[in-house]
Amino acid sequence: MRLIGDLSPGNMNSSGGSGNFLLVPIPEYPLLDCVPNRTAKIVVLGASNVGKTALIVRFLTKRFIGDYEANTGALYSRKVTLDGEEVSLQIQDTPCVALQDDAEGLYCQEQINRSIYWADGYVLVFSITDHNSYRTIQPLYQHVRRIHPSGNIPVILVGNKSDLLRARQVPADEGETLASSLGGVYFEASARENHEGVHAAFLHLCQEVIRGGGNGEKRRGGLHLARPKSPNMQELKRRFRQVLSSKVKSSSSAL
Ligand SMILES: Nc1nc2c(ncn2[C@@H]2O[C@H](COP(=O)(O)OP(=O)(O)OP(=O)(O)O)[C@@H](O)[C@H]2O)c(=O)[nH]1
């Protein structure tokens, strides 16, 4: 999902005017600034509407905006301190995945596959209010496994929207059981109401990635996959072209 609304007045750019506007998301720092051997590349995956974007934004800004545009992946970069040392963290938001009719396979865009290959650590998200989103997790994990058939896969499972207890469809113990079957830890979180829980979940995964040294098979095989293109830049270019063409139109109509 892509952000709509104001994250941080003054600092974050907007198109101005009234109504919804696209926000330039959290700026990336230059890749050359990455801390050597201390970079964690994390991808956030899950079904539609489970709160992937909300969790990322909550982690990075401590804020919950509540209104997002659907299904655009964005890449965020940040430096964090882990065990007293600086770590470069890159977090890739992704469009949603969906179960196929047979409930075993997944509809998963190519862009997501590239992000899965690129990443070192995986945040698998479902909503505790949506059992279908929970059912997506196991096939999603199998999908990640197919892309990384060997080696350790640092993963956490996040049951989001824990503020909506009355609408709960997935008991906490089901989340815990599933997480341990995937070799990860279960976090029940609310992007809406609790920054600390979200923060703890992301930092835990970051620690796992840094301790494990990332995806071993990629390094051993000497393969290099380009970092997924940040849609933020593409979006900016598109908007820039739009503004230019509307200026051309208005100046030619004024003649
Ligand atoms: N009550 C509640 N609502 C939440 C929470 N997290 C997200 N939401 C809402 O759930 C909706 C979907 O949130 P998003 O972050 O856009 O979800 P997403 O998984 O990125 O959605 P897709 O783009 O469809 O993949 C929005 O209306 C959010 O405001 C939460 O912890 N509690």
Short mmCIF file of C-alpha atoms and ligand atoms in Angstrom, two decimals:
data_model
loop_
_atom_site.label_atom_id
_atom_site.label_comp_id
_atom_site.label_asym_id
_atom_site.label_seq_id
_atom_site.Cartn_x
_atom_site.Cartn_y
_atom_site.Cartn_z
CA MET A 1 0.00 0.00 0.00
CA ARG A 2 0.97 3.56 -0.55
CA LEU A 3 0.52 6.27 1.97
CA ILE A 4 -2.13 8.91 1.71
CA GLY A 5 -2.10 11.76 4.17
CA ASP A 6 0.39 13.71 6.16
CA LEU A 7 3.07 11.86 8.07
CA SER A 8 5.21 14.63 9.30
CA PRO A 9 4.30 18.21 8.48
CA GLY A 10 7.03 20.29 6.95
CA ASN A 11 9.45 17.47 6.38
CA MET A 12 7.42 15.24 4.12
CA ASN A 13 6.53 16.64 0.76
CA SER A 14 2.98 16.85 -0.55
CA SER A 15 1.30 18.03 -3.69
CA GLY A 16 -0.53 20.63 -1.63
CA GLY A 17 -4.15 21.64 -2.03
CA SER A 18 -7.09 20.00 -0.41
CA GLY A 19 -8.28 16.40 -0.31
CA ASN A 20 -6.13 13.30 -0.43
CA PHE A 21 -2.68 13.57 -1.82
CA LEU A 22 0.14 11.17 -2.34
CA LEU A 23 2.88 11.56 0.12
CA VAL A 24 6.53 11.11 -0.65
CA PRO A 25 7.27 8.31 1.78
CA ILE A 26 10.12 8.12 4.20
CA PRO A 27 13.21 9.05 2.20
CA GLU A 28 15.80 6.45 1.47
CA TYR A 29 19.35 7.14 2.46
CA PRO A 30 21.91 6.51 -0.28
CA LEU A 31 22.75 2.84 -0.60
CA LEU A 32 26.43 3.71 -0.29
CA ASP A 33 25.61 4.69 3.28
CA CYS A 34 24.75 1.09 4.15
CA VAL A 35 26.75 -0.28 7.03
CA PRO A 36 28.95 -3.02 5.50
CA ASN A 37 27.90 -6.51 6.61
CA ARG A 38 25.33 -4.94 8.91
CA THR A 39 22.39 -4.62 6.56
CA ALA A 40 19.04 -6.30 7.16
CA LYS A 41 16.69 -6.54 4.19
CA ILE A 42 13.19 -7.30 5.31
CA VAL A 43 10.05 -7.92 3.28
CA VAL A 44 6.53 -7.68 4.69
CA LEU A 45 4.07 -10.14 3.15
CA GLY A 46 0.44 -11.07 3.63
CA ALA A 47 -3.10 -11.01 2.34
CA SER A 48 -5.09 -7.92 1.52
CA ASN A 49 -6.04 -5.42 4.19
CA VAL A 50 -4.14 -7.08 7.04
CA GLY A 51 -2.16 -3.95 7.90
CA LYS A 52 1.22 -4.47 6.21
CA THR A 53 1.68 -0.79 5.42
CA ALA A 54 0.26 0.30 8.75
CA LEU A 55 2.78 -1.89 10.62
CA ILE A 56 5.75 -0.54 8.66
CA VAL A 57 4.65 3.05 9.10
CA ARG A 58 4.03 2.48 12.79
CA PHE A 59 7.49 0.99 13.23
CA LEU A 60 9.27 3.75 11.34
CA THR A 61 7.29 6.79 12.46
CA LYS A 62 5.51 5.66 15.64
CA ARG A 63 2.33 6.89 14.00
CA PHE A 64 -0.87 5.34 12.73
CA ILE A 65 -2.46 7.20 9.84
CA GLY A 66 -5.31 4.85 9.10
CA ASP A 67 -5.89 5.76 5.46
CA TYR A 68 -3.81 4.15 2.76
CA GLU A 69 -4.09 3.52 -0.95
CA ALA A 70 -4.14 -0.17 -1.88
CA ASN A 71 -1.39 -2.38 -3.09
CA THR A 72 1.67 -0.43 -4.00
CA GLY A 73 4.99 -1.68 -2.68
CA ALA A 74 7.40 0.89 -1.28
CA LEU A 75 10.92 0.48 -0.01
CA TYR A 76 11.90 2.20 3.22
CA SER A 77 15.39 2.63 4.61
CA ARG A 78 16.47 3.41 8.09
CA LYS A 79 19.44 3.03 10.41
CA VAL A 80 18.73 1.40 13.75
CA THR A 81 20.86 0.57 16.74
CA LEU A 82 20.97 -3.09 17.68
CA ASP A 83 22.97 -4.27 20.70
CA GLY A 84 24.81 -0.94 20.64
CA GLU A 85 25.79 -1.22 16.97
CA GLU A 86 24.42 0.59 13.94
CA VAL A 87 22.51 -1.52 11.43
CA SER A 88 21.13 -0.49 8.02
CA LEU A 89 17.56 -1.65 7.73
CA GLN A 90 15.62 -1.83 4.48
CA ILE A 91 11.93 -2.71 4.60
CA GLN A 92 9.97 -3.63 1.49
CA ASP A 93 6.20 -3.27 1.57
CA THR A 94 4.41 -5.48 -0.97
CA PRO A 95 1.08 -5.80 -2.76
CA CYS A 96 -1.18 -8.41 -1.23
CA VAL A 97 -1.08 -12.11 -2.03
CA ALA A 98 -4.24 -14.22 -2.27
CA LEU A 99 -5.07 -17.89 -2.01
CA GLN A 100 -5.95 -19.65 -5.24
CA ASP A 101 -9.30 -21.44 -5.47
CA ASP A 102 -7.76 -24.75 -4.42
CA ALA A 103 -6.57 -22.95 -1.23
CA GLU A 104 -3.07 -24.36 -1.66
CA GLY A 105 -1.48 -22.21 -4.33
CA LEU A 106 -1.05 -18.46 -4.22
CA TYR A 107 -1.70 -15.54 -6.50
CA CYS A 108 1.57 -13.71 -6.14
CA GLN A 109 2.87 -10.97 -8.43
CA GLU A 110 6.32 -11.27 -9.97
CA GLN A 111 7.35 -8.15 -8.10
CA ILE A 112 6.69 -10.01 -4.84
CA ASN A 113 8.83 -12.96 -5.95
CA ARG A 114 11.70 -10.59 -6.62
CA SER A 115 11.27 -9.04 -3.19
CA ILE A 116 11.24 -12.49 -1.58
CA TYR A 117 14.46 -13.40 -3.33
CA TRP A 118 16.05 -10.08 -2.41
CA ALA A 119 15.16 -10.21 1.27
CA ASP A 120 17.03 -11.70 4.22
CA GLY A 121 14.09 -11.75 6.63
CA TYR A 122 10.31 -12.15 6.37
CA VAL A 123 7.41 -10.59 8.24
CA LEU A 124 4.34 -12.71 7.51
CA VAL A 125 1.23 -10.79 8.49
CA PHE A 126 -2.37 -11.84 8.99
CA SER A 127 -5.24 -10.11 10.72
CA ILE A 128 -6.66 -11.75 13.83
CA THR A 129 -10.08 -10.64 12.56
CA ASP A 130 -9.78 -12.47 9.25
CA HIS A 131 -9.34 -16.24 9.25
CA ASN A 132 -8.77 -16.30 5.49
CA SER A 133 -5.70 -14.10 5.90
CA TYR A 134 -4.42 -16.62 8.46
CA ARG A 135 -4.97 -19.49 6.01
CA THR A 136 -2.77 -17.67 3.52
CA ILE A 137 0.30 -17.86 5.76
CA GLN A 138 1.26 -21.53 5.35
CA PRO A 139 1.15 -21.46 1.51
CA LEU A 140 2.97 -18.13 1.62
CA TYR A 141 5.74 -19.63 3.72
CA GLN A 142 5.95 -22.61 1.32
CA HIS A 143 6.29 -20.10 -1.49
CA VAL A 144 9.19 -18.37 0.29
CA ARG A 145 10.74 -21.82 0.83
CA ARG A 146 10.54 -22.60 -2.86
CA ILE A 147 12.44 -19.41 -3.61
CA HIS A 148 14.98 -20.13 -0.85
CA PRO A 149 15.04 -23.93 -0.82
CA SER A 150 18.00 -24.26 1.49
CA GLY A 151 19.28 -22.48 4.52
CA ASN A 152 17.80 -20.62 7.40
CA ILE A 153 14.80 -18.38 6.75
CA PRO A 154 14.50 -15.76 9.48
CA VAL A 155 10.77 -15.23 9.86
CA ILE A 156 8.27 -13.75 12.27
CA LEU A 157 4.51 -14.16 12.20
CA VAL A 158 2.44 -11.10 13.11
CA GLY A 159 -1.24 -11.34 14.02
CA ASN A 160 -2.25 -7.71 13.52
CA LYS A 161 -5.35 -5.76 14.66
CA SER A 162 -5.21 -7.11 18.19
CA ASP A 163 -7.20 -4.05 19.27
CA LEU A 164 -10.25 -5.59 17.57
CA LEU A 165 -10.68 -8.36 20.13
CA ARG A 166 -14.44 -8.63 19.68
CA ALA A 167 -13.97 -9.42 16.00
CA ARG A 168 -11.27 -12.00 16.63
CA GLN A 169 -11.40 -15.03 14.31
CA VAL A 170 -7.94 -16.45 15.03
CA PRO A 171 -7.09 -17.47 18.61
CA ALA A 172 -3.63 -16.50 19.84
CA ASP A 173 -2.60 -20.14 20.37
CA GLU A 174 -3.24 -20.88 16.66
CA GLY A 175 -0.86 -18.07 15.81
CA GLU A 176 1.77 -19.44 18.19
CA THR A 177 1.44 -22.98 16.86
CA LEU A 178 1.73 -21.84 13.27
CA ALA A 179 4.73 -19.63 14.01
CA SER A 180 6.64 -22.41 15.71
CA SER A 181 5.88 -24.79 12.84
CA LEU A 182 7.52 -22.20 10.56
CA GLY A 183 10.51 -21.88 12.88
CA GLY A 184 9.64 -18.33 13.89
CA VAL A 185 8.16 -16.34 16.74
CA TYR A 186 4.56 -15.13 16.96
CA PHE A 187 3.77 -11.49 17.75
CA GLU A 188 0.25 -10.30 18.29
CA ALA A 189 0.23 -6.60 17.53
CA SER A 190 -1.89 -3.59 16.86
CA ALA A 191 -0.52 -1.10 14.38
CA ARG A 192 -3.38 1.11 15.45
CA GLU A 193 -2.84 1.16 19.20
CA ASN A 194 0.56 -0.10 20.19
CA HIS A 195 3.90 1.07 18.91
CA GLU A 196 5.95 -0.98 21.39
CA GLY A 197 4.60 -4.35 20.20
CA VAL A 198 5.26 -3.49 16.56
CA HIS A 199 8.73 -2.18 17.38
CA ALA A 200 9.61 -5.36 19.31
CA ALA A 201 8.52 -7.55 16.40
CA PHE A 202 10.61 -5.75 13.76
CA LEU A 203 13.67 -5.52 16.01
CA HIS A 204 13.46 -9.22 16.81
CA LEU A 205 13.53 -10.10 13.12
CA CYS A 206 16.31 -7.63 12.47
CA GLN A 207 18.38 -9.30 15.18
CA GLU A 208 17.71 -12.73 13.70
CA VAL A 209 18.85 -11.54 10.28
CA ILE A 210 22.02 -9.90 11.56
CA ARG A 211 22.92 -12.90 13.72
CA GLY A 212 22.25 -15.31 10.85
CA GLY A 213 24.23 -13.26 8.34
CA GLY A 214 21.40 -13.04 5.78
CA ASN A 215 20.62 -15.50 3.01
CA GLY A 216 23.62 -17.79 2.91
CA GLU A 217 22.81 -19.44 -0.39
CA LYS A 218 22.71 -16.13 -2.24
CA ARG A 219 26.20 -15.26 -1.01
CA ARG A 220 27.67 -18.71 -1.56
CA GLY A 221 26.22 -18.91 -5.06
CA GLY A 222 27.58 -15.49 -5.90
CA LEU A 223 24.18 -14.58 -7.33
CA HIS A 224 23.23 -10.98 -7.37
CA LEU A 225 19.68 -9.79 -7.64
CA ALA A 226 19.10 -6.11 -8.09
CA ARG A 227 17.30 -4.43 -5.26
CA PRO A 228 13.60 -4.09 -6.19
CA LYS A 229 12.99 -0.70 -7.72
CA SER A 230 11.49 1.70 -5.28
CA PRO A 231 8.07 2.67 -6.58
CA ASN A 232 8.50 5.94 -4.73
CA MET A 233 10.85 7.25 -7.37
CA GLN A 234 8.61 5.99 -10.14
CA GLU A 235 5.65 7.65 -8.51
CA LEU A 236 7.58 10.88 -8.16
CA LYS A 237 8.59 10.81 -11.83
CA ARG A 238 4.98 10.14 -12.85
CA ARG A 239 3.72 13.04 -10.79
CA PHE A 240 6.46 15.27 -12.12
CA ARG A 241 5.43 14.44 -15.71
CA GLN A 242 1.77 15.08 -14.80
CA VAL A 243 2.58 18.50 -13.36
CA LEU A 244 4.69 19.39 -16.41
CA SER A 245 2.00 18.34 -18.87
CA SER A 246 -0.73 20.24 -16.99
CA LYS A 247 1.52 23.34 -17.02
CA VAL A 248 2.07 22.98 -20.77
CA LYS A 249 -1.70 22.59 -21.29
CA SER A 250 -2.58 25.62 -19.17
CA SER A 251 0.07 27.84 -20.81
CA SER A 252 -1.03 26.80 -24.33
CA SER A 253 -4.70 27.43 -23.50
CA ALA A 254 -3.75 30.86 -22.15
CA LEU A 255 -2.29 31.79 -25.55
N1 LIG B 1 -8.27 -1.59 13.95
C1 LIG B 1 -7.11 -1.69 13.28
N2 LIG B 1 -7.08 -1.36 11.99
C2 LIG B 1 -5.89 -1.49 11.34
C3 LIG B 1 -4.72 -1.93 11.98
N3 LIG B 1 -3.72 -1.96 11.07
C4 LIG B 1 -4.25 -1.54 9.92
N4 LIG B 1 -5.55 -1.25 10.08
C5 LIG B 1 -6.48 -0.79 9.03
O1 LIG B 1 -6.62 -1.84 8.09
C6 LIG B 1 -6.73 -1.32 6.79
C7 LIG B 1 -5.65 -1.92 5.92
O2 LIG B 1 -4.39 -1.49 6.38
P1 LIG B 1 -3.13 -1.49 5.40
O3 LIG B 1 -1.92 -1.16 6.18
O4 LIG B 1 -3.42 -0.64 4.25
O5 LIG B 1 -3.15 -3.03 4.96
P2 LIG B 1 -2.28 -3.78 3.82
O6 LIG B 1 -2.05 -5.15 4.31
O7 LIG B 1 -1.09 -2.96 3.46
O8 LIG B 1 -3.34 -3.83 2.62
P3 LIG B 1 -3.15 -4.24 1.04
O9 LIG B 1 -2.65 -3.05 0.32
O10 LIG B 1 -4.53 -4.62 0.66
O11 LIG B 1 -2.22 -5.37 0.91
C8 LIG B 1 -6.63 0.20 6.91
O12 LIG B 1 -7.94 0.72 6.95
C9 LIG B 1 -5.96 0.42 8.26
O13 LIG B 1 -6.35 1.62 8.85
C10 LIG B 1 -4.80 -2.27 13.37
O14 LIG B 1 -3.83 -2.67 14.04
N5 LIG B 1 -6.03 -2.13 13.96
#
